mmCIF file of N, CA and C in Angstrom:
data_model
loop_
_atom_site.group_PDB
_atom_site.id
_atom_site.type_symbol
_atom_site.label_atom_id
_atom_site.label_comp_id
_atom_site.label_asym_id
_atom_site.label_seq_id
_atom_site.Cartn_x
_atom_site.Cartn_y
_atom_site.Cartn_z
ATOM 1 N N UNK L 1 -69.662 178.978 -127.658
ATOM 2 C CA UNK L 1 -69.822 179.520 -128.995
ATOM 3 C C UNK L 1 -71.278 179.886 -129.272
ATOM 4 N N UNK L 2 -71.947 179.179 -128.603
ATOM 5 C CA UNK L 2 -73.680 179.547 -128.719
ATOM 6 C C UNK L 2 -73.919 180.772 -128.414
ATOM 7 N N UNK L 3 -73.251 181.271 -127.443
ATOM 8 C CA UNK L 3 -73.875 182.385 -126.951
ATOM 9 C C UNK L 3 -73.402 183.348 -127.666
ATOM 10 N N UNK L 4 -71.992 183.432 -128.117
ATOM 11 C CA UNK L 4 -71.486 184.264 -129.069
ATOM 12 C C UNK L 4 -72.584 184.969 -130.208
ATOM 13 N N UNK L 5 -73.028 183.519 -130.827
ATOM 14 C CA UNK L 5 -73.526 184.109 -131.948
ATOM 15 C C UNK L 5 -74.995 183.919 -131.507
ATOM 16 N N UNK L 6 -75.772 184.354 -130.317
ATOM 17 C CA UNK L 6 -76.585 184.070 -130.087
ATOM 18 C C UNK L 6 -76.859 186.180 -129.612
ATOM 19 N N UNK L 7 -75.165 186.503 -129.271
ATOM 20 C CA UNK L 7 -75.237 187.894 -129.179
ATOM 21 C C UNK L 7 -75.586 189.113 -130.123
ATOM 22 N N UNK L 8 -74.116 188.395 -131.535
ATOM 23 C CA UNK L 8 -75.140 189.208 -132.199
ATOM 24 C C UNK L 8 -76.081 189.160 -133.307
ATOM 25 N N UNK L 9 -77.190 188.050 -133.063
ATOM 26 C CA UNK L 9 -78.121 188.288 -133.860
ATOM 27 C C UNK L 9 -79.208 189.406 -132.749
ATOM 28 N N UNK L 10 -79.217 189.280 -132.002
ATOM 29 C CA UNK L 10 -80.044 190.799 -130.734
ATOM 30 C C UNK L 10 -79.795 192.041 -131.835
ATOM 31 N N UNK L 11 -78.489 192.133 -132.499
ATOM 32 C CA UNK L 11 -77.984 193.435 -133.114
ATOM 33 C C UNK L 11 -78.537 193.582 -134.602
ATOM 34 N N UNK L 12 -79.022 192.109 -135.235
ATOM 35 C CA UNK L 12 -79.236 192.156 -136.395
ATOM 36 C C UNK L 12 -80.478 192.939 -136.899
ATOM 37 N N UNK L 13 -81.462 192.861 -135.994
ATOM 38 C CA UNK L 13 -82.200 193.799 -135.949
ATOM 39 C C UNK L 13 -82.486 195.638 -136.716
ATOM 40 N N UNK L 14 -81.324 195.814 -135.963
ATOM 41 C CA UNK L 14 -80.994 197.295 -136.439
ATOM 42 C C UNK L 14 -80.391 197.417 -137.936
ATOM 43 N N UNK L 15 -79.679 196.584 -138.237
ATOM 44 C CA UNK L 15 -78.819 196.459 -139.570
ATOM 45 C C UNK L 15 -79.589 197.412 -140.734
ATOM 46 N N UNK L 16 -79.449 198.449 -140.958
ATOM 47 C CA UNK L 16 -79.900 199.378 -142.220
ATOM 48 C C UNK L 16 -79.083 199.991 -143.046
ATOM 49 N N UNK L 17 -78.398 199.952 -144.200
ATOM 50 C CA UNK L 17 -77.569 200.906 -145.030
ATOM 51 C C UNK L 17 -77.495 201.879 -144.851
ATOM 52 N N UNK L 18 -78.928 202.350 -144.589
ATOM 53 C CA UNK L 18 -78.680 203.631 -144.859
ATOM 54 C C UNK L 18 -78.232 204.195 -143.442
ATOM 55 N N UNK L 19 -78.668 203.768 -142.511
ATOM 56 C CA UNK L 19 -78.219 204.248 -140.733
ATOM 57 C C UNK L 19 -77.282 204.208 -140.757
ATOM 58 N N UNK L 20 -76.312 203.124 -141.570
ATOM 59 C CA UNK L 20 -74.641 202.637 -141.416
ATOM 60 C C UNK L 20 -74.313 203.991 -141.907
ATOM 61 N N UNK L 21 -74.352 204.515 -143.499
ATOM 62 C CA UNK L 21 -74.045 205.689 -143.547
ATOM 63 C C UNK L 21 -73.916 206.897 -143.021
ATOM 64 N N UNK L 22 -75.358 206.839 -142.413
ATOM 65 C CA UNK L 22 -75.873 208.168 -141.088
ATOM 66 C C UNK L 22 -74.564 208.157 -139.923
ATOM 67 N N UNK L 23 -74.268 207.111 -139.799
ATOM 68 C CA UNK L 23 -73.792 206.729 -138.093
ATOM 69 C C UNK L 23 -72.057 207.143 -138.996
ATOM 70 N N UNK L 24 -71.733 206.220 -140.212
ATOM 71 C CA UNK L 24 -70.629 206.778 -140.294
ATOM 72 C C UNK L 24 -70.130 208.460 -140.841
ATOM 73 N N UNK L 25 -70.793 208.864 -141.187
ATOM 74 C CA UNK L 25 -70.681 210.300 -141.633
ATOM 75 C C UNK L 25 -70.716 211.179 -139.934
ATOM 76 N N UNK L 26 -71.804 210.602 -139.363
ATOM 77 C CA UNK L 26 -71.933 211.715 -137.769
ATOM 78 C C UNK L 26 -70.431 210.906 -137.121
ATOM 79 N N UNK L 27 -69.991 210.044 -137.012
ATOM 80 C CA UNK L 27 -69.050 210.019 -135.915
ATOM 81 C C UNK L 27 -67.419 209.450 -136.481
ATOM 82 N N UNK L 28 -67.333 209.776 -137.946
ATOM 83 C CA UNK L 28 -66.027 209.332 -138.714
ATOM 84 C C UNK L 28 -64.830 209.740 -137.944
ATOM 85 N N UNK L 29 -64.635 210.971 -137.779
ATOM 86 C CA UNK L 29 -63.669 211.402 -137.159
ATOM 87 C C UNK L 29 -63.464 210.751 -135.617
ATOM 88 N N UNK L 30 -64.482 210.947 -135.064
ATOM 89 C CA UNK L 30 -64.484 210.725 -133.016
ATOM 90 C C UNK L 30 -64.141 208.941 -133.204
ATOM 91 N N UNK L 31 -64.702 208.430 -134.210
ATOM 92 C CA UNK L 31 -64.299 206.401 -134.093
ATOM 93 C C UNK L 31 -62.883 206.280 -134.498
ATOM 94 N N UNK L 32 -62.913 207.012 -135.654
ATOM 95 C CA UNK L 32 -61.203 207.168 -136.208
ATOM 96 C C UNK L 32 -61.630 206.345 -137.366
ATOM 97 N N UNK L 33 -60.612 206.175 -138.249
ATOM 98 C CA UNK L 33 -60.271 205.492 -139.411
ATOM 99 C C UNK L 33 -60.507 203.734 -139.379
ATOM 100 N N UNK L 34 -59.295 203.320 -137.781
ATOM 101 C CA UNK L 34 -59.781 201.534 -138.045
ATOM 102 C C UNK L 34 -60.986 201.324 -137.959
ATOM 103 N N UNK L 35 -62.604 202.076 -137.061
ATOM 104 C CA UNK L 35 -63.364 201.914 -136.761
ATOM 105 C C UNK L 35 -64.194 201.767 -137.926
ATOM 106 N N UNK L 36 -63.900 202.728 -138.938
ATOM 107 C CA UNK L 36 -64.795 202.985 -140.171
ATOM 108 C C UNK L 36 -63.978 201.808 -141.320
ATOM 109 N N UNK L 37 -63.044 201.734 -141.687
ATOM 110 C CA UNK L 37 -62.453 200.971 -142.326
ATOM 111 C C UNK L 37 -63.108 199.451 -142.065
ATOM 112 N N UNK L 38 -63.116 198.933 -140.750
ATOM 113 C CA UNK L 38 -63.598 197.884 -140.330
ATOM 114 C C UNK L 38 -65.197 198.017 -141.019
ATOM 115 N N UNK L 39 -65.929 198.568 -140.512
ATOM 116 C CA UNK L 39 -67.165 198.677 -141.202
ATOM 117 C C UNK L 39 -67.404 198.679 -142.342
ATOM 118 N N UNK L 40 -66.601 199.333 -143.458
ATOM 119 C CA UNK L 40 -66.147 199.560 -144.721
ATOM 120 C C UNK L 40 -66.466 197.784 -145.528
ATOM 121 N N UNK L 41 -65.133 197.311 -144.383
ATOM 122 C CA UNK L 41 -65.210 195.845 -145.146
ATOM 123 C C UNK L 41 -66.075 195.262 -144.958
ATOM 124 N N UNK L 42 -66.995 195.362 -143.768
ATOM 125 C CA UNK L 42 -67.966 194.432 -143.515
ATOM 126 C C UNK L 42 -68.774 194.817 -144.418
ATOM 127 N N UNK L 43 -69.425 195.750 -144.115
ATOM 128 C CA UNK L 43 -70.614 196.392 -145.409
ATOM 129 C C UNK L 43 -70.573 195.384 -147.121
ATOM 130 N N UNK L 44 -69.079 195.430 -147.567
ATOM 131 C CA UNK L 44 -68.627 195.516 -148.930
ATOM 132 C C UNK L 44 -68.923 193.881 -149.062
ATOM 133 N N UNK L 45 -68.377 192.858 -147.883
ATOM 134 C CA UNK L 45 -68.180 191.604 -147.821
ATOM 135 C C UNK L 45 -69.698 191.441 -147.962
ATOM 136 N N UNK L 46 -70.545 191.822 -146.929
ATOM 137 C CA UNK L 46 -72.030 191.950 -147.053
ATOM 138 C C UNK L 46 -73.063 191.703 -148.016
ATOM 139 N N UNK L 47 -72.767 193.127 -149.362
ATOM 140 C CA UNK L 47 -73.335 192.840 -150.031
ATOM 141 C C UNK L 47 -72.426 192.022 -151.511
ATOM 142 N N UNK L 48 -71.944 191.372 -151.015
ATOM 143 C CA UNK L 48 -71.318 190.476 -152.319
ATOM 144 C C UNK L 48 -72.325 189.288 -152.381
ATOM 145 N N UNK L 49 -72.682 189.044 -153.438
ATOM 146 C CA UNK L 49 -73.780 187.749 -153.445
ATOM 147 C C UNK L 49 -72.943 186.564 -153.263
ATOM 148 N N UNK L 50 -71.710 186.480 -153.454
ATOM 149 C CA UNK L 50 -71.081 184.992 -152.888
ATOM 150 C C UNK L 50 -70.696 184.622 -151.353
ATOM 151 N N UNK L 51 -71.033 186.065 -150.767
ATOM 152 C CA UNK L 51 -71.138 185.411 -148.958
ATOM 153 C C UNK L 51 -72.704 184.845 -148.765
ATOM 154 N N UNK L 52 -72.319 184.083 -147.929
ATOM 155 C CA UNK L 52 -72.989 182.875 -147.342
ATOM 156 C C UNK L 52 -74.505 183.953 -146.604
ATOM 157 N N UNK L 53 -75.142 183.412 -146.020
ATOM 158 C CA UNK L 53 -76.395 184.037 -144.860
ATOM 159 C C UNK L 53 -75.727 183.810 -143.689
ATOM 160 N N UNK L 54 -74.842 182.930 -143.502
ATOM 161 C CA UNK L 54 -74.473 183.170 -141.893
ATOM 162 C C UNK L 54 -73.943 184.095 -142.055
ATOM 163 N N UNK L 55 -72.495 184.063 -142.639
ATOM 164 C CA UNK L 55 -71.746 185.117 -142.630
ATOM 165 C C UNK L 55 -72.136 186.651 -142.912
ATOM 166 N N UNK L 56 -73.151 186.710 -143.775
ATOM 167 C CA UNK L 56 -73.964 187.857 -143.260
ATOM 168 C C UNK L 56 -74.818 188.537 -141.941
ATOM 169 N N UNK L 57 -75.421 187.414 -141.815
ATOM 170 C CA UNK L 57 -76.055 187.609 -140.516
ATOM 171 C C UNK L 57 -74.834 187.926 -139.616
ATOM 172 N N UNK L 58 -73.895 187.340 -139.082
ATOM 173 C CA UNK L 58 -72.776 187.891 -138.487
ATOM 174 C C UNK L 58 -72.173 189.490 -138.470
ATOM 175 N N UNK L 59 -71.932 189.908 -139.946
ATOM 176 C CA UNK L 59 -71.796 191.179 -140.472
ATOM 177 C C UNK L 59 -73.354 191.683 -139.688
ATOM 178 N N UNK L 60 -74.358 191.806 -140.336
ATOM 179 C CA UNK L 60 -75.080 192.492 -140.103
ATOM 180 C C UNK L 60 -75.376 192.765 -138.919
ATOM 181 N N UNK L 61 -75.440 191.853 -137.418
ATOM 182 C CA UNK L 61 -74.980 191.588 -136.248
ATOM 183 C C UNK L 61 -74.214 193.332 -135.630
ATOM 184 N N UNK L 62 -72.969 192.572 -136.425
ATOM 185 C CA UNK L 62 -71.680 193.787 -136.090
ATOM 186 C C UNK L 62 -72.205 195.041 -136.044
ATOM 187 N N UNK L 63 -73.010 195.130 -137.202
ATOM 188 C CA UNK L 63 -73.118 196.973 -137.840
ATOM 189 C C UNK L 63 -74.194 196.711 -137.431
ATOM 190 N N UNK L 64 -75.292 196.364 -136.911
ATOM 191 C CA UNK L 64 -75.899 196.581 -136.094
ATOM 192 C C UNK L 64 -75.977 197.049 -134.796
ATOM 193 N N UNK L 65 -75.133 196.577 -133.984
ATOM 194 C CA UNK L 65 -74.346 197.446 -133.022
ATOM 195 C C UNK L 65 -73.366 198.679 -132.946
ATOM 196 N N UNK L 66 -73.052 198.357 -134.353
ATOM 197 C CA UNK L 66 -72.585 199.634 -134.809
ATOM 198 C C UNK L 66 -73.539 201.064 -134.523
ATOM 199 N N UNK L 67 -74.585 200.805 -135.561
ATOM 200 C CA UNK L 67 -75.322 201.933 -135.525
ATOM 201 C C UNK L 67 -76.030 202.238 -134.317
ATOM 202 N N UNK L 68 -76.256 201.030 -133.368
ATOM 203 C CA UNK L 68 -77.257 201.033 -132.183
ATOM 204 C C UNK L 68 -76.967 202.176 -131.591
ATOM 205 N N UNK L 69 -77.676 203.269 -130.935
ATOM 206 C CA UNK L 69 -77.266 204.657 -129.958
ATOM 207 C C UNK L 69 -76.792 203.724 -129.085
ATOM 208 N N UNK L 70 -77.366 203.231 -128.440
ATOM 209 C CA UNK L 70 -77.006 202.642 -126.594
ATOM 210 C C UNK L 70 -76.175 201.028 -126.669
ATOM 211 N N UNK L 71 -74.959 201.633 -126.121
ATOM 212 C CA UNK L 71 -73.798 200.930 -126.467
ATOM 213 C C UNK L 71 -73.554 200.430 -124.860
ATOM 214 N N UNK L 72 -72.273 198.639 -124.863
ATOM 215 C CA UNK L 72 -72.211 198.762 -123.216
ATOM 216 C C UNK L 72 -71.127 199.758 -122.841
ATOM 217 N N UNK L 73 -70.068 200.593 -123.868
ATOM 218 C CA UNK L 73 -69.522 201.363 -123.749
ATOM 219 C C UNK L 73 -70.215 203.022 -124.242
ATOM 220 N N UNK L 74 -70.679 203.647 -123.311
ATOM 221 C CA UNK L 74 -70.855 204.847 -124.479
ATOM 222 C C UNK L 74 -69.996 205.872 -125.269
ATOM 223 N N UNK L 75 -70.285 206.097 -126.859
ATOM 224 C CA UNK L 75 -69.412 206.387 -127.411
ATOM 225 C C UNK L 75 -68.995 207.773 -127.068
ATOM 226 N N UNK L 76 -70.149 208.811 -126.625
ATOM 227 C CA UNK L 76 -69.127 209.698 -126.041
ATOM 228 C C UNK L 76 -68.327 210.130 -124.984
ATOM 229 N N UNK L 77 -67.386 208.677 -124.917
ATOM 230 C CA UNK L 77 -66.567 208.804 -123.279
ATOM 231 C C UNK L 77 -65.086 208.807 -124.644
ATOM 232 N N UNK L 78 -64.605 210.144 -124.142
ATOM 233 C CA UNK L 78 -63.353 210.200 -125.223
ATOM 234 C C UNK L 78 -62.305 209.119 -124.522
ATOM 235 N N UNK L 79 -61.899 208.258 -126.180
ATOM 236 C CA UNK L 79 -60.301 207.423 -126.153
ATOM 237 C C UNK L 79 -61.265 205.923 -126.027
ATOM 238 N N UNK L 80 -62.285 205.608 -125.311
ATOM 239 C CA UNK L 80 -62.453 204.152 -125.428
ATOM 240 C C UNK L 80 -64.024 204.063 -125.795
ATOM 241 N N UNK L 81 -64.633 205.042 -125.863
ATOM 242 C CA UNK L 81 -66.115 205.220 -126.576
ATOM 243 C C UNK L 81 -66.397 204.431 -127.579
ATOM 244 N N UNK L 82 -65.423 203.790 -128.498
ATOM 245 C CA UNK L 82 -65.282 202.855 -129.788
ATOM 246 C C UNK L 82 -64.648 201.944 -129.731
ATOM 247 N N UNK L 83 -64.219 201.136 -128.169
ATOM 248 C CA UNK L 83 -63.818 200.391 -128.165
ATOM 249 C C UNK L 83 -64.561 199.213 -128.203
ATOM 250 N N UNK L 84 -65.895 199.048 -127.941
ATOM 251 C CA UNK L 84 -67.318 198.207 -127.593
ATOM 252 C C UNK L 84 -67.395 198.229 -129.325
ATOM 253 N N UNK L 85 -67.217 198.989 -129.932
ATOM 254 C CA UNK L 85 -67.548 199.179 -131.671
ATOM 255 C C UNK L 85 -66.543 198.020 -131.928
ATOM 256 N N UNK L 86 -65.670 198.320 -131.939
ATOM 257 C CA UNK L 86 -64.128 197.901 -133.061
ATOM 258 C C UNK L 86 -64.166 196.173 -132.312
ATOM 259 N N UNK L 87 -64.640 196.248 -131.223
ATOM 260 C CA UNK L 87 -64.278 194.865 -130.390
ATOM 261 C C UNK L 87 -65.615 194.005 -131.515
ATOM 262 N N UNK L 88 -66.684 194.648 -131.655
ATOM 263 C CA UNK L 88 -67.445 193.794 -132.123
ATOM 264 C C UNK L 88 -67.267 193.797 -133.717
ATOM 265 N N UNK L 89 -66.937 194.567 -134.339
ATOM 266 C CA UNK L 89 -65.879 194.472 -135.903
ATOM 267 C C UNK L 89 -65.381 193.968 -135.978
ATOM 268 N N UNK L 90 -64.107 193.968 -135.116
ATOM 269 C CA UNK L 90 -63.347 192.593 -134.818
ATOM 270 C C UNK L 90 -63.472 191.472 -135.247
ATOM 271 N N UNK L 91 -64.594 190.881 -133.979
ATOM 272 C CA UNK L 91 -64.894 189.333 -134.386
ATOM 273 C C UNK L 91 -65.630 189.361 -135.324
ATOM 274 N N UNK L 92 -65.900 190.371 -135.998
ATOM 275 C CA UNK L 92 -66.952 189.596 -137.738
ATOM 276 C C UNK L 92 -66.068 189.576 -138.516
ATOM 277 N N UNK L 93 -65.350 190.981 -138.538
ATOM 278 C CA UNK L 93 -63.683 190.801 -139.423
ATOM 279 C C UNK L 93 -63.289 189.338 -139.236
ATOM 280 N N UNK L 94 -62.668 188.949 -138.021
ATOM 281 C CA UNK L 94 -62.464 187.611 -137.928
ATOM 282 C C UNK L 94 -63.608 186.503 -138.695
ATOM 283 N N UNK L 95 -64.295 186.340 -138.211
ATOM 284 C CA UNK L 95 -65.006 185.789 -138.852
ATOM 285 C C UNK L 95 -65.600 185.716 -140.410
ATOM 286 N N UNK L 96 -65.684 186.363 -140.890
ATOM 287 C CA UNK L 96 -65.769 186.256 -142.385
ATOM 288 C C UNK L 96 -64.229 186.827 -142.938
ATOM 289 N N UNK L 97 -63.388 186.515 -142.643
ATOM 290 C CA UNK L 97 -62.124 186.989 -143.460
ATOM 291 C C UNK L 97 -61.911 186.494 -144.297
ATOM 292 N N UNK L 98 -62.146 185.018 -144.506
ATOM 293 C CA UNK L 98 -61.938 184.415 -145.740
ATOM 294 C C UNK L 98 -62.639 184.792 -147.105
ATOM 295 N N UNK L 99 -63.733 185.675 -146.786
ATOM 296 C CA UNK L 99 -64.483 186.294 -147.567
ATOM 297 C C UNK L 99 -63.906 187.526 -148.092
ATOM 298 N N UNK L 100 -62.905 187.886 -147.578
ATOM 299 C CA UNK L 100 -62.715 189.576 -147.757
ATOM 300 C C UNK L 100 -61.305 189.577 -148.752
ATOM 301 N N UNK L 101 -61.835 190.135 -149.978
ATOM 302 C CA UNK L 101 -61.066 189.990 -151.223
ATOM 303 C C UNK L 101 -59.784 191.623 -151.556
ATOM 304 N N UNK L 102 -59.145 191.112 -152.377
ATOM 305 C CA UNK L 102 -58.220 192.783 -152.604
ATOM 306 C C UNK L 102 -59.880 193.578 -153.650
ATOM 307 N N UNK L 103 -60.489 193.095 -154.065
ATOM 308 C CA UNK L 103 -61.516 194.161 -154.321
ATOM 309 C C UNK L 103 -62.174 194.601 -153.354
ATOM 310 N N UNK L 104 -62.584 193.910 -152.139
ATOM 311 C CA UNK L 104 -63.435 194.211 -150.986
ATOM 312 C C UNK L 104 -62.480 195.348 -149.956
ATOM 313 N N UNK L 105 -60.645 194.975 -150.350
ATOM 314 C CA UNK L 105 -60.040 196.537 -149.265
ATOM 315 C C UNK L 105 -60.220 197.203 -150.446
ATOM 316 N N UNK L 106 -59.903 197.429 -152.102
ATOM 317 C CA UNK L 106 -59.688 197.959 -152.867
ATOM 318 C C UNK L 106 -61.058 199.271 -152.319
ATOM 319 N N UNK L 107 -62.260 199.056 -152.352
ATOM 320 C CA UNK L 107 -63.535 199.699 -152.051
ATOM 321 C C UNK L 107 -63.707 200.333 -151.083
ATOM 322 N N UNK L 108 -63.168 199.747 -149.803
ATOM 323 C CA UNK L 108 -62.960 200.324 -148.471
ATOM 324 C C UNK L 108 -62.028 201.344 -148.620
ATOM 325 N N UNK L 109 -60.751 201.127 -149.206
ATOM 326 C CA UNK L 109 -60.002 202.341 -149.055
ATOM 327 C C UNK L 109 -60.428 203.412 -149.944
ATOM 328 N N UNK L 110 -60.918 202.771 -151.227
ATOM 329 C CA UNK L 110 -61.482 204.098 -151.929
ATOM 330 C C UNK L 110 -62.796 205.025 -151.001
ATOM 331 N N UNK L 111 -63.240 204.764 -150.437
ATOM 332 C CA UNK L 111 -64.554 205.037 -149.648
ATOM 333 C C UNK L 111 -63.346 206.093 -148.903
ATOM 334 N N UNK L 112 -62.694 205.193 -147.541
ATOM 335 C CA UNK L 112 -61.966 205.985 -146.846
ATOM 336 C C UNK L 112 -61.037 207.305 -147.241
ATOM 337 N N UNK L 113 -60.755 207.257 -148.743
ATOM 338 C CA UNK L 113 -59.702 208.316 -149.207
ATOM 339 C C UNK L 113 -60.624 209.458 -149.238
ATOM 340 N N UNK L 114 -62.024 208.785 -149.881
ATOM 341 C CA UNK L 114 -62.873 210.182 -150.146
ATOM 342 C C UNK L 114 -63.153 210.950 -148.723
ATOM 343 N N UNK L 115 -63.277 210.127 -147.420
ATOM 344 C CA UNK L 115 -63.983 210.832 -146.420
ATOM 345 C C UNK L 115 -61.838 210.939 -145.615
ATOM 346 N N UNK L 116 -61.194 210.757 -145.576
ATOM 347 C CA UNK L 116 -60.334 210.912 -144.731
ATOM 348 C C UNK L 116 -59.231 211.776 -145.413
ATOM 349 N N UNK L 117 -59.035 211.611 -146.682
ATOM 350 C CA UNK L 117 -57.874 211.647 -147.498
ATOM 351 C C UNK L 117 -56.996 210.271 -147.892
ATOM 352 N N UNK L 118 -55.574 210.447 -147.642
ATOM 353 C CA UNK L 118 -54.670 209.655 -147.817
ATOM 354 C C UNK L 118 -54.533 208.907 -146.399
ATOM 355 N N UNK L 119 -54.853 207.383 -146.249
ATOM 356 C CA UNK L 119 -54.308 206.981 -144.795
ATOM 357 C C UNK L 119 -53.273 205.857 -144.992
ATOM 358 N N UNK L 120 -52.258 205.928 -144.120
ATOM 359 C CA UNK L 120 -51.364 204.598 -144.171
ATOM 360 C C UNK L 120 -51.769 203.330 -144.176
ATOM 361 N N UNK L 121 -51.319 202.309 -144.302
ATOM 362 C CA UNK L 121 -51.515 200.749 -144.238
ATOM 363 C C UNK L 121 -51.682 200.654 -143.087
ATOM 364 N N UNK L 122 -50.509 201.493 -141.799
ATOM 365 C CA UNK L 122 -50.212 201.005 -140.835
ATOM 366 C C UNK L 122 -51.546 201.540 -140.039
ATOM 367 N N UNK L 123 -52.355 202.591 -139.982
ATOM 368 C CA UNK L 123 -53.330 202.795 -139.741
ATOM 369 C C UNK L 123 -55.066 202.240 -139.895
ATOM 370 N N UNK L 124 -54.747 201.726 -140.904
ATOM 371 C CA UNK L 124 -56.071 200.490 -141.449
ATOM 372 C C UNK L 124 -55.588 198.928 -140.187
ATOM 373 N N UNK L 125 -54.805 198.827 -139.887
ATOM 374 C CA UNK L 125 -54.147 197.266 -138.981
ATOM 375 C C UNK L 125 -55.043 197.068 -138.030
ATOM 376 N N UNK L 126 -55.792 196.345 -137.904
ATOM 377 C CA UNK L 126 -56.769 196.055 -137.034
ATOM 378 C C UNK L 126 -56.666 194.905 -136.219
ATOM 379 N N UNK L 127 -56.293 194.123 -136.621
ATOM 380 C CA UNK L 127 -55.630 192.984 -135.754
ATOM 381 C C UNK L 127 -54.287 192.357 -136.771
#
């Protein structure tokens, strides 16, 4: 478990709002919807003042690698380019879930309607 979270604080580094935006606007479409959705929540869980500093640091971790250019997958290898992304969303999703409220998807999906349109439930399913 040490090393886990010993990984991504290396990523916390990068963690910037505004890059998160940059990175999700340039590659919304090529990550797809769970990729951005996932980020969505982390971001939202993020800045709520009742999550913890770990659990941030964790988030910030994530989307830190998020935004990083040099990935151990690179993202422009079409079909698994975002799989190194979503794997590390994943475990912060996991990890702060207990944090993540119907206002925190309520925000995410509003975000997502504006940049995607209308998306299914079954399409947001991430684990």
């Amino acid at each position: 478990m040490a090393k886990q979270s010993s990984d991504y604080l290396a990523y916390q580094q990068y963690f910037n709002p505004n890059a998160m935006w940059e990175k999700i606007a340039d590659v919304a479409k090529k990550a797809g919807v769970k990729v951005v959705y996932g980020v969505l929540l982390l971001y939202y869980v993020a800045t709520d003042p009742n999550t913890s500093t770990a659990d941030k640091a964790k988030i910030y971790g994530a989307i830190g690698y998020f935004i990083l250019p040099v990935d151990l997958v690179p993202d422009a290898i079409p079909m698994v380019g975002y799989s190194d992304d979503l794997t590390a969303i994943t475990w912060a999703l996991k990890a702060v879930w207990d944090n993540i409220t119907p206002a925190t998807h309520a925000k995410a999906r509003q975000r997502l309607q504006n940049w995607f349109g209308n998306v299914s439930d079954s399409e947001l399913k991430i684990f």
